[in-house]
Amino acid sequence: AQSVTQLDSHVSVSEGTPVLLRCNYSSSYSPSLFWYVQHPNKGLQLLLKYTSAATLVKGINGFEAEFKKSETSFHLTKPSAHMSDAAEYFCVVSRSGGYNKLIFGAGTRLAVHP
Amino acid sequence: NAGVMQNPRHLVRRRGQEARLRCSPMKGHSHVYWYRQLPEEGLKFMVYLQKENIIDESGMPKERFSAEFPKEGPSILRIQQVVRGDSAAYFCASSPPGLAGGVNNEQFFGPGTRLTVL
């Protein structure tokens, strides 16, 4: 079975400060891991993905995530938050090599203050 | 290349009516997935379809919900006799054919249909 736990439901940062959104996963298989962002009343946009290549994954808009198998974590980071980063972020797992039923975390709402 | 299209974007139904949600996948994509997002929650998988076939419907409620992806035309998610608990955002995603896993794990999401049941 696969599952994802996003450790914080809400994160608040000041503009220009680092962002850390935490995600732990559980998977019986070699997982693929993703971060998606959802802006209010919009669809989901893929930020980045890990599919068993490099453990440090760089995505769009300055975000990156590191796959740590020993910690079963895939935390999302950004060195400097921008106001436009305010959104809901979802950590997602699926099974590599199988068809693609995505398992979503509950989401982390990121607020960015001036 | 247009992205995944869903219509309508907003749908209001009264209890007992039927809701039909449409999803047109990206060009060249033959795999379609439907997800439901209840308020303040993450997305939950409902069903995975390929052209003319339902591959996995393990996330679909046993009654009132059905999905299809015909040879021609969009994928349809149909909810009969809607109840207030069906109010949610319904997202469709598509992915290209080919080998499972690898880059084909990426799903491209539509903007969603927000269903409100009065």
PDB file of N, CA and C in Angstrom, chain B residues 10-74:
ATOM      1  N   HIS B  10     -18.227  25.152 -13.868  1.00  0.00           N
ATOM      2  CA  HIS B  10     -19.087  25.192 -12.686  1.00  0.00           C
ATOM      3  C   HIS B  10     -20.425  24.568 -13.060  1.00  0.00           C
ATOM      4  N   LEU B  11     -20.959  23.765 -12.160  1.00  0.00           N
ATOM      5  CA  LEU B  11     -22.222  23.072 -12.424  1.00  0.00           C
ATOM      6  C   LEU B  11     -23.039  23.068 -11.143  1.00  0.00           C
ATOM      7  N   VAL B  12     -24.252  23.536 -11.249  1.00  0.00           N
ATOM      8  CA  VAL B  12     -25.157  23.542 -10.103  1.00  0.00           C
ATOM      9  C   VAL B  12     -26.310  22.601 -10.405  1.00  0.00           C
ATOM     10  N   ARG B  13     -26.583  21.717  -9.486  1.00  0.00           N
ATOM     11  CA  ARG B  13     -27.682  20.765  -9.635  1.00  0.00           C
ATOM     12  C   ARG B  13     -28.468  20.716  -8.337  1.00  0.00           C
ATOM     13  N   ARG B  14     -29.749  20.388  -8.471  1.00  0.00           N
ATOM     14  CA  ARG B  14     -30.581  20.141  -7.301  1.00  0.00           C
ATOM     15  C   ARG B  14     -30.531  18.666  -6.972  1.00  0.00           C
ATOM     16  N   ARG B  15     -30.768  18.358  -5.730  1.00  0.00           N
ATOM     17  CA  ARG B  15     -30.763  16.960  -5.308  1.00  0.00           C
ATOM     18  C   ARG B  15     -31.678  16.126  -6.193  1.00  0.00           C
ATOM     19  N   GLY B  16     -31.180  14.967  -6.604  1.00  0.00           N
ATOM     20  CA  GLY B  16     -31.971  14.072  -7.445  1.00  0.00           C
ATOM     21  C   GLY B  16     -31.725  14.231  -8.931  1.00  0.00           C
ATOM     22  N   GLN B  17     -31.091  15.331  -9.334  1.00  0.00           N
ATOM     23  CA  GLN B  17     -30.792  15.517 -10.748  1.00  0.00           C
ATOM     24  C   GLN B  17     -29.542  14.755 -11.147  1.00  0.00           C
ATOM     25  N   GLU B  18     -29.252  14.778 -12.426  1.00  0.00           N
ATOM     26  CA  GLU B  18     -28.053  14.115 -12.938  1.00  0.00           C
ATOM     27  C   GLU B  18     -26.996  15.167 -13.262  1.00  0.00           C
ATOM     28  N   ALA B  19     -25.742  14.808 -13.040  1.00  0.00           N
ATOM     29  CA  ALA B  19     -24.619  15.672 -13.419  1.00  0.00           C
ATOM     30  C   ALA B  19     -23.751  14.926 -14.420  1.00  0.00           C
ATOM     31  N   ARG B  20     -23.401  15.619 -15.495  1.00  0.00           N
ATOM     32  CA  ARG B  20     -22.506  15.037 -16.505  1.00  0.00           C
ATOM     33  C   ARG B  20     -21.311  15.968 -16.661  1.00  0.00           C
ATOM     34  N   LEU B  21     -20.128  15.423 -16.382  1.00  0.00           N
ATOM     35  CA  LEU B  21     -18.896  16.185 -16.443  1.00  0.00           C
ATOM     36  C   LEU B  21     -18.069  15.654 -17.605  1.00  0.00           C
ATOM     37  N   ARG B  22     -17.513  16.573 -18.376  1.00  0.00           N
ATOM     38  CA  ARG B  22     -16.786  16.176 -19.579  1.00  0.00           C
ATOM     39  C   ARG B  22     -15.304  16.512 -19.466  1.00  0.00           C
ATOM     40  N   CYS B  23     -14.502  15.667 -20.066  1.00  0.00           N
ATOM     41  CA  CYS B  23     -13.061  15.857 -20.052  1.00  0.00           C
ATOM     42  C   CYS B  23     -12.483  15.503 -21.415  1.00  0.00           C
ATOM     43  N   SER B  24     -11.809  16.462 -22.025  1.00  0.00           N
ATOM     44  CA  SER B  24     -11.102  16.205 -23.276  1.00  0.00           C
ATOM     45  C   SER B  24      -9.610  16.163 -22.977  1.00  0.00           C
ATOM     46  N   PRO B  25      -8.981  14.997 -23.153  1.00  0.00           N
ATOM     47  CA  PRO B  25      -7.555  14.889 -22.820  1.00  0.00           C
ATOM     48  C   PRO B  25      -6.694  15.672 -23.797  1.00  0.00           C
ATOM     49  N   MET B  26      -5.446  15.819 -23.441  1.00  0.00           N
ATOM     50  CA  MET B  26      -4.505  16.466 -24.336  1.00  0.00           C
ATOM     51  C   MET B  26      -4.374  15.635 -25.615  1.00  0.00           C
ATOM     52  N   LYS B  27      -4.020  16.297 -26.679  1.00  0.00           N
ATOM     53  CA  LYS B  27      -3.872  15.623 -27.960  1.00  0.00           C
ATOM     54  C   LYS B  27      -2.825  14.525 -27.842  1.00  0.00           C
ATOM     55  N   GLY B  28      -3.178  13.349 -28.318  1.00  0.00           N
ATOM     56  CA  GLY B  28      -2.247  12.234 -28.274  1.00  0.00           C
ATOM     57  C   GLY B  28      -2.300  11.417 -26.995  1.00  0.00           C
ATOM     58  N   HIS B  29      -3.054  11.884 -26.005  1.00  0.00           N
ATOM     59  CA  HIS B  29      -3.176  11.152 -24.742  1.00  0.00           C
ATOM     60  C   HIS B  29      -4.364  10.193 -24.819  1.00  0.00           C
ATOM     61  N   SER B  30      -4.120   8.955 -24.406  1.00  0.00           N
ATOM     62  CA  SER B  30      -5.192   7.964 -24.455  1.00  0.00           C
ATOM     63  C   SER B  30      -5.553   7.438 -23.073  1.00  0.00           C
ATOM     64  N   HIS B  31      -4.933   8.005 -22.039  1.00  0.00           N
ATOM     65  CA  HIS B  31      -5.233   7.578 -20.670  1.00  0.00           C
ATOM     66  C   HIS B  31      -5.896   8.747 -19.945  1.00  0.00           C
ATOM     67  N   VAL B  32      -6.986   8.467 -19.274  1.00  0.00           N
ATOM     68  CA  VAL B  32      -7.722   9.493 -18.549  1.00  0.00           C
ATOM     69  C   VAL B  32      -7.975   9.032 -17.121  1.00  0.00           C
ATOM     70  N   TYR B  33      -7.842   9.947 -16.205  1.00  0.00           N
ATOM     71  CA  TYR B  33      -8.054   9.676 -14.787  1.00  0.00           C
ATOM     72  C   TYR B  33      -9.026  10.729 -14.243  1.00  0.00           C
ATOM     73  N   TRP B  34      -9.889  10.302 -13.356  1.00  0.00           N
ATOM     74  CA  TRP B  34     -10.780  11.230 -12.671  1.00  0.00           C
ATOM     75  C   TRP B  34     -10.465  11.209 -11.176  1.00  0.00           C
ATOM     76  N   TYR B  35     -10.442  12.421 -10.605  1.00  0.00           N
ATOM     77  CA  TYR B  35     -10.197  12.586  -9.178  1.00  0.00           C
ATOM     78  C   TYR B  35     -11.279  13.493  -8.599  1.00  0.00           C
ATOM     79  N   ARG B  36     -11.548  13.304  -7.321  1.00  0.00           N
ATOM     80  CA  ARG B  36     -12.512  14.177  -6.634  1.00  0.00           C
ATOM     81  C   ARG B  36     -11.790  14.867  -5.469  1.00  0.00           C
ATOM     82  N   GLN B  37     -12.065  16.147  -5.324  1.00  0.00           N
ATOM     83  CA  GLN B  37     -11.490  16.911  -4.220  1.00  0.00           C
ATOM     84  C   GLN B  37     -12.617  17.499  -3.400  1.00  0.00           C
ATOM     85  N   LEU B  38     -12.775  16.949  -2.207  1.00  0.00           N
ATOM     86  CA  LEU B  38     -13.756  17.513  -1.288  1.00  0.00           C
ATOM     87  C   LEU B  38     -13.159  18.757  -0.627  1.00  0.00           C
ATOM     88  N   PRO B  39     -13.985  19.653  -0.115  1.00  0.00           N
ATOM     89  CA  PRO B  39     -13.465  20.879   0.492  1.00  0.00           C
ATOM     90  C   PRO B  39     -12.406  20.590   1.549  1.00  0.00           C
ATOM     91  N   GLU B  40     -11.320  21.332   1.481  1.00  0.00           N
ATOM     92  CA  GLU B  40     -10.232  21.245   2.459  1.00  0.00           C
ATOM     93  C   GLU B  40      -9.534  19.876   2.458  1.00  0.00           C
ATOM     94  N   GLU B  41      -9.640  19.136   1.399  1.00  0.00           N
ATOM     95  CA  GLU B  41      -8.968  17.833   1.320  1.00  0.00           C
ATOM     96  C   GLU B  41      -8.127  17.738   0.058  1.00  0.00           C
ATOM     97  N   GLY B  42      -7.274  16.716   0.019  1.00  0.00           N
ATOM     98  CA  GLY B  42      -6.525  16.428  -1.198  1.00  0.00           C
ATOM     99  C   GLY B  42      -7.391  15.702  -2.199  1.00  0.00           C
ATOM    100  N   LEU B  43      -6.843  15.463  -3.360  1.00  0.00           N
ATOM    101  CA  LEU B  43      -7.578  14.767  -4.406  1.00  0.00           C
ATOM    102  C   LEU B  43      -7.594  13.266  -4.125  1.00  0.00           C
ATOM    103  N   LYS B  44      -8.716  12.651  -4.438  1.00  0.00           N
ATOM    104  CA  LYS B  44      -8.869  11.205  -4.266  1.00  0.00           C
ATOM    105  C   LYS B  44      -9.142  10.583  -5.635  1.00  0.00           C
ATOM    106  N   PHE B  45      -8.387   9.546  -5.946  1.00  0.00           N
ATOM    107  CA  PHE B  45      -8.557   8.823  -7.207  1.00  0.00           C
ATOM    108  C   PHE B  45      -9.940   8.202  -7.291  1.00  0.00           C
ATOM    109  N   MET B  46     -10.548   8.323  -8.466  1.00  0.00           N
ATOM    110  CA  MET B  46     -11.846   7.691  -8.684  1.00  0.00           C
ATOM    111  C   MET B  46     -11.738   6.561  -9.704  1.00  0.00           C
ATOM    112  N   VAL B  47     -11.242   6.892 -10.910  1.00  0.00           N
ATOM    113  CA  VAL B  47     -11.292   5.903 -11.983  1.00  0.00           C
ATOM    114  C   VAL B  47     -10.208   6.215 -13.001  1.00  0.00           C
ATOM    115  N   TYR B  48      -9.737   5.132 -13.640  1.00  0.00           N
ATOM    116  CA  TYR B  48      -8.711   5.236 -14.676  1.00  0.00           C
ATOM    117  C   TYR B  48      -9.258   4.543 -15.927  1.00  0.00           C
ATOM    118  N   LEU B  49      -9.242   5.257 -17.036  1.00  0.00           N
ATOM    119  CA  LEU B  49      -9.800   4.719 -18.266  1.00  0.00           C
ATOM    120  C   LEU B  49      -8.794   4.857 -19.405  1.00  0.00           C
ATOM    121  N   GLN B  50      -8.842   3.908 -20.304  1.00  0.00           N
ATOM    122  CA  GLN B  50      -8.244   4.047 -21.608  1.00  0.00           C
ATOM    123  C   GLN B  50      -9.388   4.028 -22.613  1.00  0.00           C
ATOM    124  N   LYS B  51      -9.081   4.299 -23.834  1.00  0.00           N
ATOM    125  CA  LYS B  51     -10.140   4.371 -24.843  1.00  0.00           C
ATOM    126  C   LYS B  51     -11.010   3.110 -24.788  1.00  0.00           C
ATOM    127  N   GLU B  52     -12.290   3.329 -24.521  1.00  0.00           N
ATOM    128  CA  GLU B  52     -13.313   2.279 -24.515  1.00  0.00           C
ATOM    129  C   GLU B  52     -13.133   1.248 -23.408  1.00  0.00           C
ATOM    130  N   ASN B  53     -12.228   1.473 -22.480  1.00  0.00           N
ATOM    131  CA  ASN B  53     -12.023   0.510 -21.407  1.00  0.00           C
ATOM    132  C   ASN B  53     -11.893   1.199 -20.060  1.00  0.00           C
ATOM    133  N   ILE B  54     -12.524   0.621 -19.056  1.00  0.00           N
ATOM    134  CA  ILE B  54     -12.292   1.033 -17.678  1.00  0.00           C
ATOM    135  C   ILE B  54     -11.230   0.104 -17.101  1.00  0.00           C
ATOM    136  N   ILE B  55     -10.099   0.693 -16.701  1.00  0.00           N
ATOM    137  CA  ILE B  55      -8.985  -0.115 -16.229  1.00  0.00           C
ATOM    138  C   ILE B  55      -9.067  -0.319 -14.715  1.00  0.00           C
ATOM    139  N   ASP B  56      -9.401   0.731 -14.003  1.00  0.00           N
ATOM    140  CA  ASP B  56      -9.458   0.657 -12.549  1.00  0.00           C
ATOM    141  C   ASP B  56     -10.521   1.622 -12.069  1.00  0.00           C
ATOM    142  N   GLU B  57     -11.565   1.113 -11.459  1.00  0.00           N
ATOM    143  CA  GLU B  57     -12.616   1.980 -10.907  1.00  0.00           C
ATOM    144  C   GLU B  57     -12.726   1.792  -9.406  1.00  0.00           C
ATOM    145  N   SER B  58     -11.615   1.458  -8.779  1.00  0.00           N
ATOM    146  CA  SER B  58     -11.634   1.139  -7.355  1.00  0.00           C
ATOM    147  C   SER B  58     -11.997   2.334  -6.473  1.00  0.00           C
ATOM    148  N   GLY B  59     -11.860   3.535  -6.999  1.00  0.00           N
ATOM    149  CA  GLY B  59     -12.195   4.720  -6.211  1.00  0.00           C
ATOM    150  C   GLY B  59     -13.585   5.260  -6.457  1.00  0.00           C
ATOM    151  N   MET B  60     -14.330   4.608  -7.298  1.00  0.00           N
ATOM    152  CA  MET B  60     -15.678   5.084  -7.630  1.00  0.00           C
ATOM    153  C   MET B  60     -16.669   4.578  -6.591  1.00  0.00           C
ATOM    154  N   PRO B  61     -17.563   5.434  -6.126  1.00  0.00           N
ATOM    155  CA  PRO B  61     -18.672   4.938  -5.303  1.00  0.00           C
ATOM    156  C   PRO B  61     -19.443   3.866  -6.065  1.00  0.00           C
ATOM    157  N   LYS B  62     -19.958   2.893  -5.318  1.00  0.00           N
ATOM    158  CA  LYS B  62     -20.580   1.719  -5.950  1.00  0.00           C
ATOM    159  C   LYS B  62     -21.874   2.072  -6.679  1.00  0.00           C
ATOM    160  N   GLU B  63     -22.530   3.100  -6.229  1.00  0.00           N
ATOM    161  CA  GLU B  63     -23.823   3.449  -6.828  1.00  0.00           C
ATOM    162  C   GLU B  63     -23.788   4.881  -7.353  1.00  0.00           C
ATOM    163  N   ARG B  64     -24.555   5.117  -8.345  1.00  0.00           N
ATOM    164  CA  ARG B  64     -24.860   6.434  -8.919  1.00  0.00           C
ATOM    165  C   ARG B  64     -23.742   7.021  -9.774  1.00  0.00           C
ATOM    166  N   PHE B  65     -22.527   6.536  -9.657  1.00  0.00           N
ATOM    167  CA  PHE B  65     -21.403   7.084 -10.411  1.00  0.00           C
ATOM    168  C   PHE B  65     -21.018   6.131 -11.539  1.00  0.00           C
ATOM    169  N   SER B  66     -20.725   6.712 -12.706  1.00  0.00           N
ATOM    170  CA  SER B  66     -20.224   5.911 -13.813  1.00  0.00           C
ATOM    171  C   SER B  66     -19.308   6.785 -14.662  1.00  0.00           C
ATOM    172  N   ALA B  67     -18.436   6.141 -15.404  1.00  0.00           N
ATOM    173  CA  ALA B  67     -17.507   6.872 -16.265  1.00  0.00           C
ATOM    174  C   ALA B  67     -17.329   6.111 -17.561  1.00  0.00           C
ATOM    175  N   GLU B  68     -17.058   6.856 -18.606  1.00  0.00           N
ATOM    176  CA  GLU B  68     -16.780   6.252 -19.897  1.00  0.00           C
ATOM    177  C   GLU B  68     -15.771   7.102 -20.648  1.00  0.00           C
ATOM    178  N   PHE B  69     -15.110   6.459 -21.592  1.00  0.00           N
ATOM    179  CA  PHE B  69     -14.162   7.156 -22.458  1.00  0.00           C
ATOM    180  C   PHE B  69     -14.322   6.505 -23.834  1.00  0.00           C
ATOM    181  N   PRO B  70     -15.251   7.013 -24.618  1.00  0.00           N
ATOM    182  CA  PRO B  70     -15.561   6.369 -25.898  1.00  0.00           C
ATOM    183  C   PRO B  70     -14.450   6.546 -26.919  1.00  0.00           C
ATOM    184  N   LYS B  71     -14.573   5.782 -27.981  1.00  0.00           N
ATOM    185  CA  LYS B  71     -13.576   5.840 -29.052  1.00  0.00           C
ATOM    186  C   LYS B  71     -13.474   7.255 -29.613  1.00  0.00           C
ATOM    187  N   GLU B  72     -14.595   7.900 -29.748  1.00  0.00           N
ATOM    188  CA  GLU B  72     -14.627   9.278 -30.225  1.00  0.00           C
ATOM    189  C   GLU B  72     -15.251  10.155 -29.139  1.00  0.00           C
ATOM    190  N   GLY B  73     -14.708  11.334 -28.950  1.00  0.00           N
ATOM    191  CA  GLY B  73     -15.321  12.261 -28.017  1.00  0.00           C
ATOM    192  C   GLY B  73     -14.664  12.237 -26.659  1.00  0.00           C
ATOM    193  N   PRO B  74     -15.172  13.098 -25.775  1.00  0.00           N
ATOM    194  CA  PRO B  74     -14.536  13.247 -24.464  1.00  0.00           C
ATOM    195  C   PRO B  74     -14.883  12.112 -23.510  1.00  0.00           C
TER     196      PRO B  74
END
